[in-house]
Amino acid sequence: MTFAESLTSAISGNFQLPEPLSARRIVVAMSGGVDSSVTAALALKSGAEVIGVTLRLYDHGEAVGRKGACCAGQDIRDAAAVADRLGFAHHVIDHESAFRQSVVEQFADEYLAGRTPIPCVRCNMGPKFTDLFAIARDLGADCLATGHYVRRVEGAQGAEMHRAIDPARDQSYFLFATTRAQLEFLRFPLGGMPKADVRAIASSLGLGVAAKPDSQDICFVPDGDYAGIVTKVRPGAVHEGAIVDLEGRELGRHRGIIHYTVGQRRGLEIGGMAEPLYVVRIDAAKNEVIVGPRAALAVSSARLSGINRLATAEEWGALGPLTAKVRSMAKPAPARLDGDRLVFDTPEYGVSPGQAAVLYADDRVVAGGWIEETASAFQG
């Protein structure tokens, strides 16, 4: 598909609204980056009325001048500048308190519980979708559009979520908790476009964010210092403890369980071992980090909570073989869902409580949930 064809397709079809679009109102979630800015530009070019909304999610004082952040400081100013250049209304709404309670504090508590959280999913479940939905409906919107790289496909049973065309940009893993009702109202016009085309559109429109770097890591974690955020939010809660092997023998000491995650090898500071050791699990109650050989990371199944099914009961039996991703960068592995248990066809490695497991039928997201506990496949 050429750039011109990609642009025409994005404008004419990807908002999936009844004609004429000139009678429609689209609210666009704007983070200040190139993706949401181009989403707003495409919405405007469709002929619809556009209103941009930016949620201020955390203390912008910590983010001023930071590259790769969103929803704070310079990013809010960038979103406002795009709206001003293109000529549509833009609102900034303060949600810092709600974001702290529903995302930041939970992030800290998850680490203290020995889990590995995904705050981006929690943010989508809370401020970014739930709150923006209410705002968009109050504004009389026909849909809420975002710059996420995922495709919304009209199926026989309603809207479906599919992976983005560009696999390197696909964000379906982080959107697994989107409900079927939310999906009916959401639009993702960038899901069928490569990133290069998105930047080209921004450049052609003279948008200052055309070359802006993509968001990196977690927006509220300065310099990737997760432990620093945890100790700031929950001062005095981190304590050193024992690093033990699978038999419970102490091999060393740790600075706090928040510094470790399942599958981690580096930073254990244990020398003189016959083979490399990995974090196999974390026992928050005992304040212990349990390590073992790579083979001990093998998992046969995982119990899930908060399961969200995006395929109807009628569709489920006809979906065919399923695959599951247990980390955002993991390769999908053949699996099946048996009640609340995700069962892998062959042992999977590095499955960590606190992460999400997302199930796919081909490129369609059909379900997902939070990993609560795992069943070891290790025979050693």
Tab-separated table of C-alpha atoms in Angstrom:
chain	number	residue	atom	x	y	z
A	1	MET	CA	0.000	0.000	0.000
A	2	THR	CA	1.406	3.388	-1.003
A	3	PHE	CA	1.502	6.340	1.367
A	4	ALA	CA	-1.369	8.027	-0.501
A	5	GLU	CA	-3.463	4.844	-0.408
A	6	SER	CA	-2.739	4.369	3.298
A	7	LEU	CA	-3.804	7.927	4.042
A	8	THR	CA	-6.989	7.650	1.991
A	9	SER	CA	-7.902	4.369	3.687
A	10	ALA	CA	-7.282	5.772	7.132
A	11	ILE	CA	-9.435	8.833	6.514
A	12	SER	CA	-12.316	7.183	4.681
A	13	GLY	CA	-12.777	3.897	6.482
A	14	ASN	CA	-11.027	3.599	9.802
A	15	PHE	CA	-13.419	5.724	11.859
A	16	GLN	CA	-16.231	3.301	10.972
A	17	LEU	CA	-19.010	5.843	11.474
A	18	PRO	CA	-22.226	6.339	9.493
A	19	GLU	CA	-22.138	8.856	6.692
A	20	PRO	CA	-22.077	11.767	6.472
A	21	LEU	CA	-19.067	12.205	8.729
A	22	SER	CA	-19.715	15.941	8.714
A	23	ALA	CA	-22.602	15.153	11.067
A	24	ARG	CA	-20.355	13.234	13.487
A	25	ARG	CA	-18.340	14.328	16.496
A	26	ILE	CA	-15.098	12.515	17.327
A	27	VAL	CA	-13.329	12.956	20.660
A	28	VAL	CA	-9.614	12.166	20.403
A	29	ALA	CA	-7.489	11.139	23.393
A	30	MET	CA	-4.324	13.228	22.997
A	31	SER	CA	-1.138	12.400	24.902
A	32	GLY	CA	1.045	14.932	23.109
A	33	GLY	CA	2.812	12.385	20.921
A	34	VAL	CA	2.845	11.923	17.169
A	35	ASP	CA	0.375	9.011	17.162
A	36	SER	CA	-2.510	10.746	18.921
A	37	SER	CA	-1.762	13.974	17.027
A	38	VAL	CA	-2.081	12.205	13.667
A	39	THR	CA	-5.233	10.467	14.894
A	40	ALA	CA	-6.728	13.912	15.528
A	41	ALA	CA	-5.575	15.144	12.115
A	42	LEU	CA	-7.170	12.152	10.365
A	43	ALA	CA	-10.396	12.688	12.282
A	44	LEU	CA	-10.451	16.312	11.215
A	45	LYS	CA	-9.744	15.432	7.575
A	46	SER	CA	-12.687	13.012	7.627
A	47	GLY	CA	-14.982	16.005	7.906
A	48	ALA	CA	-16.160	15.258	11.433
A	49	GLU	CA	-16.112	17.742	14.286
A	50	VAL	CA	-13.094	17.008	16.489
A	51	ILE	CA	-12.510	17.681	20.164
A	52	GLY	CA	-9.159	16.793	21.711
A	53	VAL	CA	-8.934	15.745	25.358
A	54	THR	CA	-5.743	15.375	27.373
A	55	LEU	CA	-5.685	13.966	30.887
A	56	ARG	CA	-3.028	15.398	33.177
A	57	LEU	CA	-2.074	12.205	34.968
A	58	TYR	CA	0.891	13.021	37.165
A	59	ASP	CA	3.031	15.846	38.521
A	60	HIS	CA	4.118	17.672	35.410
A	61	GLY	CA	7.004	19.240	37.319
A	62	GLU	CA	8.855	15.910	37.182
A	63	ALA	CA	8.258	15.551	33.455
A	64	VAL	CA	9.126	18.954	32.033
A	65	GLY	CA	11.852	18.421	29.485
A	66	ARG	CA	11.720	14.638	29.779
A	67	LYS	CA	11.775	12.755	26.499
A	68	GLY	CA	9.521	9.778	26.089
A	69	ALA	CA	6.873	10.762	28.634
A	70	CYS	CA	3.184	11.407	28.106
A	71	CYS	CA	0.268	13.237	29.686
A	72	ALA	CA	2.350	15.823	31.541
A	73	GLY	CA	4.386	19.016	31.134
A	74	GLN	CA	5.699	19.543	27.610
A	75	ASP	CA	3.466	16.788	26.283
A	76	ILE	CA	0.334	18.689	27.241
A	77	ARG	CA	1.727	21.791	25.558
A	78	ASP	CA	2.484	19.743	22.432
A	79	ALA	CA	-1.093	18.441	22.301
A	80	ALA	CA	-2.438	21.973	22.681
A	81	ALA	CA	-0.132	23.215	19.916
A	82	VAL	CA	-1.408	20.536	17.519
A	83	ALA	CA	-5.021	21.453	18.274
A	84	ASP	CA	-4.239	25.130	17.766
A	85	ARG	CA	-2.476	24.528	14.443
A	86	LEU	CA	-5.224	22.292	13.078
A	87	GLY	CA	-8.032	24.401	14.513
A	88	PHE	CA	-10.079	22.222	16.819
A	89	ALA	CA	-11.080	22.476	20.475
A	90	HIS	CA	-8.776	20.974	23.094
A	91	HIS	CA	-9.435	20.358	26.789
A	92	VAL	CA	-6.978	19.452	29.544
A	93	ILE	CA	-8.507	17.652	32.516
A	94	ASP	CA	-6.702	17.077	35.805
A	95	HIS	CA	-6.820	13.401	36.820
A	96	GLU	CA	-3.623	13.278	38.864
A	97	SER	CA	-5.314	12.142	42.078
A	98	ALA	CA	-7.248	9.323	40.391
A	99	PHE	CA	-4.136	8.242	38.467
A	100	ARG	CA	-2.053	8.091	41.631
A	101	GLN	CA	-4.590	5.939	43.454
A	102	SER	CA	-5.549	3.587	40.629
A	103	VAL	CA	-2.170	3.223	38.913
A	104	VAL	CA	0.872	4.526	40.830
A	105	GLU	CA	-0.013	3.219	44.286
A	106	GLN	CA	-1.113	-0.130	42.890
A	107	PHE	CA	2.170	-0.324	40.968
A	108	ALA	CA	4.089	0.058	44.238
A	109	ASP	CA	1.915	-2.418	46.116
A	110	GLU	CA	2.288	-5.036	43.382
A	111	TYR	CA	6.083	-4.875	43.572
A	112	LEU	CA	5.934	-5.136	47.369
A	113	ALA	CA	3.763	-8.239	46.956
A	114	GLY	CA	6.479	-9.888	44.843
A	115	ARG	CA	4.621	-9.394	41.567
A	116	THR	CA	5.619	-7.676	38.310
A	117	PRO	CA	2.941	-5.104	37.440
A	118	ILE	CA	1.913	-3.627	34.084
A	119	PRO	CA	0.733	-0.111	34.929
A	120	CYS	CA	-0.008	0.734	31.280
A	121	VAL	CA	-2.856	-1.796	31.291
A	122	ARG	CA	-4.157	-0.453	34.607
A	123	CYS	CA	-4.059	3.041	33.144
A	124	ASN	CA	-6.042	1.936	30.092
A	125	MET	CA	-8.563	0.210	32.374
A	126	GLY	CA	-8.895	3.320	34.525
A	127	PRO	CA	-8.114	6.929	33.583
A	128	LYS	CA	-7.429	6.507	29.885
A	129	PHE	CA	-10.552	4.580	28.939
A	130	THR	CA	-13.076	4.591	31.778
A	131	ASP	CA	-12.714	8.309	32.532
A	132	LEU	CA	-12.261	9.355	28.907
A	133	PHE	CA	-15.374	7.394	27.973
A	134	ALA	CA	-17.450	9.412	30.410
A	135	ILE	CA	-15.942	12.657	29.158
A	136	ALA	CA	-16.487	11.733	25.501
A	137	ARG	CA	-20.107	10.810	26.115
A	138	ASP	CA	-20.692	14.034	28.062
A	139	LEU	CA	-19.348	15.891	25.024
A	140	GLY	CA	-21.837	14.111	22.773
A	141	ALA	CA	-19.216	12.137	20.852
A	142	ASP	CA	-20.058	9.446	18.337
A	143	CYS	CA	-16.798	7.694	19.210
A	144	LEU	CA	-13.549	8.003	21.148
A	145	ALA	CA	-10.436	7.720	18.957
A	146	THR	CA	-6.944	6.926	20.212
A	147	GLY	CA	-3.492	6.552	18.669
A	148	HIS	CA	-3.022	2.936	19.741
A	149	TYR	CA	-1.694	0.476	17.186
A	150	VAL	CA	-4.483	-2.070	17.136
A	151	ARG	CA	-7.307	-2.774	14.704
A	152	ARG	CA	-11.030	-2.669	15.354
A	153	VAL	CA	-12.834	-5.019	12.970
A	154	GLU	CA	-16.598	-5.251	12.560
A	155	GLY	CA	-17.472	-8.928	13.004
A	156	ALA	CA	-20.696	-10.905	12.865
A	157	GLN	CA	-21.111	-10.583	16.643
A	158	GLY	CA	-19.964	-6.959	16.911
A	159	ALA	CA	-16.652	-5.169	17.126
A	160	GLU	CA	-13.505	-7.300	17.394
A	161	MET	CA	-9.949	-6.386	18.419
A	162	HIS	CA	-7.137	-7.494	16.107
A	163	ARG	CA	-3.386	-7.031	16.074
A	164	ALA	CA	-2.015	-4.022	14.219
A	165	ILE	CA	-0.722	-4.468	10.674
A	166	ASP	CA	2.746	-3.396	11.849
A	167	PRO	CA	3.827	-6.200	14.257
A	168	ALA	CA	6.612	-4.062	15.709
A	169	ARG	CA	4.023	-1.494	16.843
A	170	ASP	CA	1.184	-3.775	17.892
A	171	GLN	CA	-0.277	-2.779	21.283
A	172	SER	CA	-3.057	-5.353	21.573
A	173	TYR	CA	-1.383	-6.984	24.600
A	174	PHE	CA	-1.833	-3.763	26.592
A	175	LEU	CA	-5.486	-3.420	25.584
A	176	PHE	CA	-6.695	-6.923	26.491
A	177	ALA	CA	-8.922	-5.557	29.291
A	178	THR	CA	-10.963	-3.424	26.873
A	179	THR	CA	-14.550	-4.605	27.207
A	180	ARG	CA	-16.797	-5.438	24.289
A	181	ALA	CA	-18.995	-2.433	25.175
A	182	GLN	CA	-15.952	-0.133	25.163
A	183	LEU	CA	-14.779	-1.569	21.863
A	184	GLU	CA	-18.077	-0.590	20.254
A	185	PHE	CA	-17.317	3.069	21.092
A	186	LEU	CA	-13.561	3.069	20.423
A	187	ARG	CA	-11.759	3.724	17.144
A	188	PHE	CA	-8.091	3.021	16.299
A	189	PRO	CA	-7.350	4.626	12.902
A	190	LEU	CA	-3.602	3.884	13.029
A	191	GLY	CA	-3.907	0.107	13.379
A	192	GLY	CA	-3.685	-0.447	9.637
A	193	MET	CA	-0.744	1.912	9.065
A	194	PRO	CA	3.036	1.561	9.445
A	195	LYS	CA	4.704	4.053	11.766
A	196	ALA	CA	6.647	5.632	8.905
A	197	ASP	CA	3.372	6.727	7.289
A	198	VAL	CA	2.157	8.227	10.554
A	199	ARG	CA	5.270	10.375	10.842
A	200	ALA	CA	4.986	11.300	7.163
A	201	ILE	CA	1.439	12.564	7.717
A	202	ALA	CA	2.557	14.627	10.714
A	203	SER	CA	5.421	16.081	8.686
A	204	SER	CA	3.171	16.917	5.714
A	205	LEU	CA	0.881	18.856	8.040
A	206	GLY	CA	3.757	20.743	9.628
A	207	LEU	CA	3.112	19.340	13.096
A	208	GLY	CA	5.903	19.994	15.565
A	209	VAL	CA	5.605	16.463	16.958
A	210	ALA	CA	6.447	14.792	13.622
A	211	ALA	CA	9.917	13.762	14.795
A	212	LYS	CA	9.119	13.516	18.508
A	213	PRO	CA	10.515	10.306	20.065
A	214	ASP	CA	8.055	7.585	20.999
A	215	SER	CA	7.085	7.144	24.632
A	216	GLN	CA	9.541	4.879	26.412
A	217	ASP	CA	9.138	2.734	29.503
A	218	ILE	CA	6.549	3.718	32.124
A	219	CYS	CA	5.523	7.367	31.959
A	220	PHE	CA	5.645	8.111	35.698
A	221	VAL	CA	8.968	6.343	36.375
A	222	PRO	CA	11.838	8.820	35.907
A	223	ASP	CA	14.889	7.167	34.320
A	224	GLY	CA	13.381	3.700	34.716
A	225	ASP	CA	13.997	3.687	38.484
A	226	TYR	CA	11.069	1.454	39.512
A	227	ALA	CA	12.459	0.882	42.996
A	228	GLY	CA	12.747	4.618	43.551
A	229	ILE	CA	9.045	5.069	42.850
A	230	VAL	CA	8.116	2.220	45.203
A	231	THR	CA	10.184	3.599	48.076
A	232	LYS	CA	8.776	7.076	47.474
A	233	VAL	CA	5.169	5.870	47.477
A	234	ARG	CA	5.623	3.357	50.319
A	235	PRO	CA	8.529	4.653	52.450
A	236	GLY	CA	9.953	2.163	54.932
A	237	ALA	CA	8.302	-0.824	53.266
A	238	VAL	CA	11.420	-2.244	51.581
A	239	HIS	CA	13.714	-4.536	53.587
A	240	GLU	CA	16.693	-6.711	52.747
A	241	GLY	CA	16.322	-10.462	52.955
A	242	ALA	CA	17.606	-13.828	51.836
A	243	ILE	CA	18.228	-15.200	48.364
A	244	VAL	CA	17.649	-18.938	48.620
A	245	ASP	CA	17.842	-21.947	46.315
A	246	LEU	CA	14.978	-24.333	45.587
A	247	GLU	CA	15.740	-26.292	48.774
A	248	GLY	CA	15.666	-23.153	50.916
A	249	ARG	CA	19.428	-22.819	51.436
A	250	GLU	CA	20.571	-19.216	51.701
A	251	LEU	CA	22.935	-18.248	48.885
A	252	GLY	CA	23.118	-14.522	49.420
A	253	ARG	CA	21.244	-11.378	50.443
A	254	HIS	CA	18.965	-9.045	48.506
A	255	ARG	CA	18.277	-5.315	48.944
A	256	GLY	CA	14.521	-5.751	48.758
A	257	ILE	CA	12.219	-7.943	46.643
A	258	ILE	CA	11.173	-4.926	44.573
A	259	HIS	CA	14.509	-5.188	42.744
A	260	TYR	CA	13.704	-8.632	41.299
A	261	THR	CA	11.322	-10.257	38.848
A	262	VAL	CA	10.755	-13.827	37.679
A	263	GLY	CA	13.240	-14.807	34.984
A	264	GLN	CA	15.860	-12.271	36.065
A	265	ARG	CA	19.470	-13.388	35.886
A	266	ARG	CA	21.562	-10.244	36.203
A	267	GLY	CA	22.027	-8.411	39.487
A	268	LEU	CA	21.750	-11.431	41.792
A	269	GLU	CA	25.351	-10.964	42.978
A	270	ILE	CA	25.794	-14.669	43.708
A	271	GLY	CA	29.154	-16.070	42.695
A	272	GLY	CA	30.743	-19.480	42.624
A	273	MET	CA	27.714	-21.374	41.269
A	274	ALA	CA	28.086	-24.374	38.958
A	275	GLU	CA	25.477	-22.974	36.524
A	276	PRO	CA	23.692	-19.652	35.951
A	277	LEU	CA	20.836	-18.976	38.352
A	278	TYR	CA	17.551	-17.178	37.652
A	279	VAL	CA	14.803	-15.785	39.833
A	280	VAL	CA	12.222	-18.587	39.883
A	281	ARG	CA	9.719	-16.987	42.244
A	282	ILE	CA	9.407	-14.348	44.951
A	283	ASP	CA	7.946	-15.057	48.399
A	284	ALA	CA	6.782	-11.700	49.752
A	285	ALA	CA	5.533	-13.203	53.036
A	286	LYS	CA	9.019	-14.525	53.831
A	287	ASN	CA	10.779	-11.656	52.048
A	288	GLU	CA	12.742	-14.220	50.034
A	289	VAL	CA	13.947	-14.400	46.444
A	290	ILE	CA	14.050	-18.017	45.258
A	291	VAL	CA	16.544	-18.850	42.514
A	292	GLY	CA	17.286	-21.903	40.425
A	293	PRO	CA	18.511	-23.149	37.030
A	294	ARG	CA	16.741	-22.019	33.876
A	295	ALA	CA	14.882	-25.332	33.719
A	296	ALA	CA	13.133	-24.380	36.967
A	297	LEU	CA	11.411	-21.499	35.146
A	298	ALA	CA	9.326	-23.963	33.122
A	299	VAL	CA	5.605	-23.516	33.734
A	300	SER	CA	2.829	-25.881	32.631
A	301	SER	CA	-0.118	-23.611	33.443
A	302	ALA	CA	-1.151	-20.390	35.146
A	303	ARG	CA	-4.240	-19.354	37.088
A	304	LEU	CA	-5.776	-16.120	35.803
A	305	SER	CA	-7.980	-13.521	37.455
A	306	GLY	CA	-10.049	-10.713	35.994
A	307	ILE	CA	-10.567	-12.627	32.757
A	308	ASN	CA	-12.006	-10.459	29.993
A	309	ARG	CA	-13.532	-12.332	27.070
A	310	LEU	CA	-13.759	-10.445	23.798
A	311	ALA	CA	-15.256	-13.399	21.944
A	312	THR	CA	-18.851	-14.350	22.652
A	313	ALA	CA	-19.824	-17.742	24.086
A	314	GLU	CA	-21.277	-18.632	20.692
A	315	GLU	CA	-17.984	-17.831	18.959
A	316	TRP	CA	-15.694	-19.507	21.479
A	317	GLY	CA	-16.139	-23.083	20.359
A	318	ALA	CA	-15.386	-22.214	16.740
A	319	LEU	CA	-12.257	-20.144	17.312
A	320	GLY	CA	-9.807	-22.930	16.548
A	321	PRO	CA	-6.280	-23.154	17.993
A	322	LEU	CA	-5.318	-20.378	20.411
A	323	THR	CA	-1.988	-18.818	21.314
A	324	ALA	CA	-1.105	-16.837	24.434
A	325	LYS	CA	1.352	-14.049	25.187
A	326	VAL	CA	2.520	-13.901	28.804
A	327	ARG	CA	4.752	-10.833	28.382
A	328	SER	CA	4.481	-7.899	26.028
A	329	MET	CA	7.572	-8.955	24.053
A	330	ALA	CA	6.985	-12.712	24.276
A	331	LYS	CA	6.281	-14.861	21.245
A	332	PRO	CA	2.706	-16.224	21.356
A	333	ALA	CA	2.698	-19.847	22.527
A	334	PRO	CA	0.038	-22.509	21.820
A	335	ALA	CA	-2.316	-22.737	24.800
A	336	ARG	CA	-5.909	-23.210	25.857
A	337	LEU	CA	-8.150	-21.664	28.510
A	338	ASP	CA	-9.725	-24.164	30.906
A	339	GLY	CA	-11.949	-22.189	33.272
A	340	ASP	CA	-9.591	-19.752	34.991
A	341	ARG	CA	-6.490	-21.760	34.107
A	342	LEU	CA	-4.297	-21.119	31.090
A	343	VAL	CA	-2.727	-24.425	30.026
A	344	PHE	CA	0.312	-24.375	27.736
A	345	ASP	CA	0.831	-27.053	25.092
A	346	THR	CA	4.532	-27.114	26.004
A	347	PRO	CA	6.247	-25.594	29.054
A	348	GLU	CA	6.519	-21.793	28.950
A	349	TYR	CA	9.345	-19.835	30.593
A	350	GLY	CA	9.460	-16.580	32.539
A	351	VAL	CA	5.766	-16.498	33.467
A	352	SER	CA	5.458	-13.931	36.234
A	353	PRO	CA	2.524	-13.229	38.573
A	354	GLY	CA	1.294	-9.681	38.029
A	355	GLN	CA	1.794	-9.825	34.274
A	356	ALA	CA	-1.022	-10.374	31.804
A	357	ALA	CA	-1.786	-13.408	29.664
A	358	VAL	CA	-3.518	-12.518	26.403
A	359	LEU	CA	-5.086	-15.113	24.112
A	360	TYR	CA	-5.294	-14.828	20.338
A	361	ALA	CA	-7.130	-16.685	17.609
A	362	ASP	CA	-4.874	-15.899	14.647
A	363	ASP	CA	-4.542	-12.108	15.006
A	364	ARG	CA	-7.755	-11.545	16.974
A	365	VAL	CA	-7.679	-10.884	20.734
A	366	VAL	CA	-10.263	-13.231	22.242
A	367	ALA	CA	-9.506	-13.076	25.982
A	368	GLY	CA	-6.997	-12.035	28.587
A	369	GLY	CA	-6.440	-11.962	32.328
A	370	TRP	CA	-3.962	-11.348	35.123
A	371	ILE	CA	-1.486	-14.075	36.072
A	372	GLU	CA	-2.044	-14.914	39.747
A	373	GLU	CA	0.017	-18.058	40.214
A	374	THR	CA	1.822	-20.656	38.132
A	375	ALA	CA	2.235	-24.435	38.138
A	376	SER	CA	5.814	-25.565	37.704
A	377	ALA	CA	6.761	-28.073	35.013
A	378	PHE	CA	10.245	-28.553	36.489
A	379	GLN	CA	11.113	-32.175	37.264
A	380	GLY	CA	14.465	-31.547	38.935
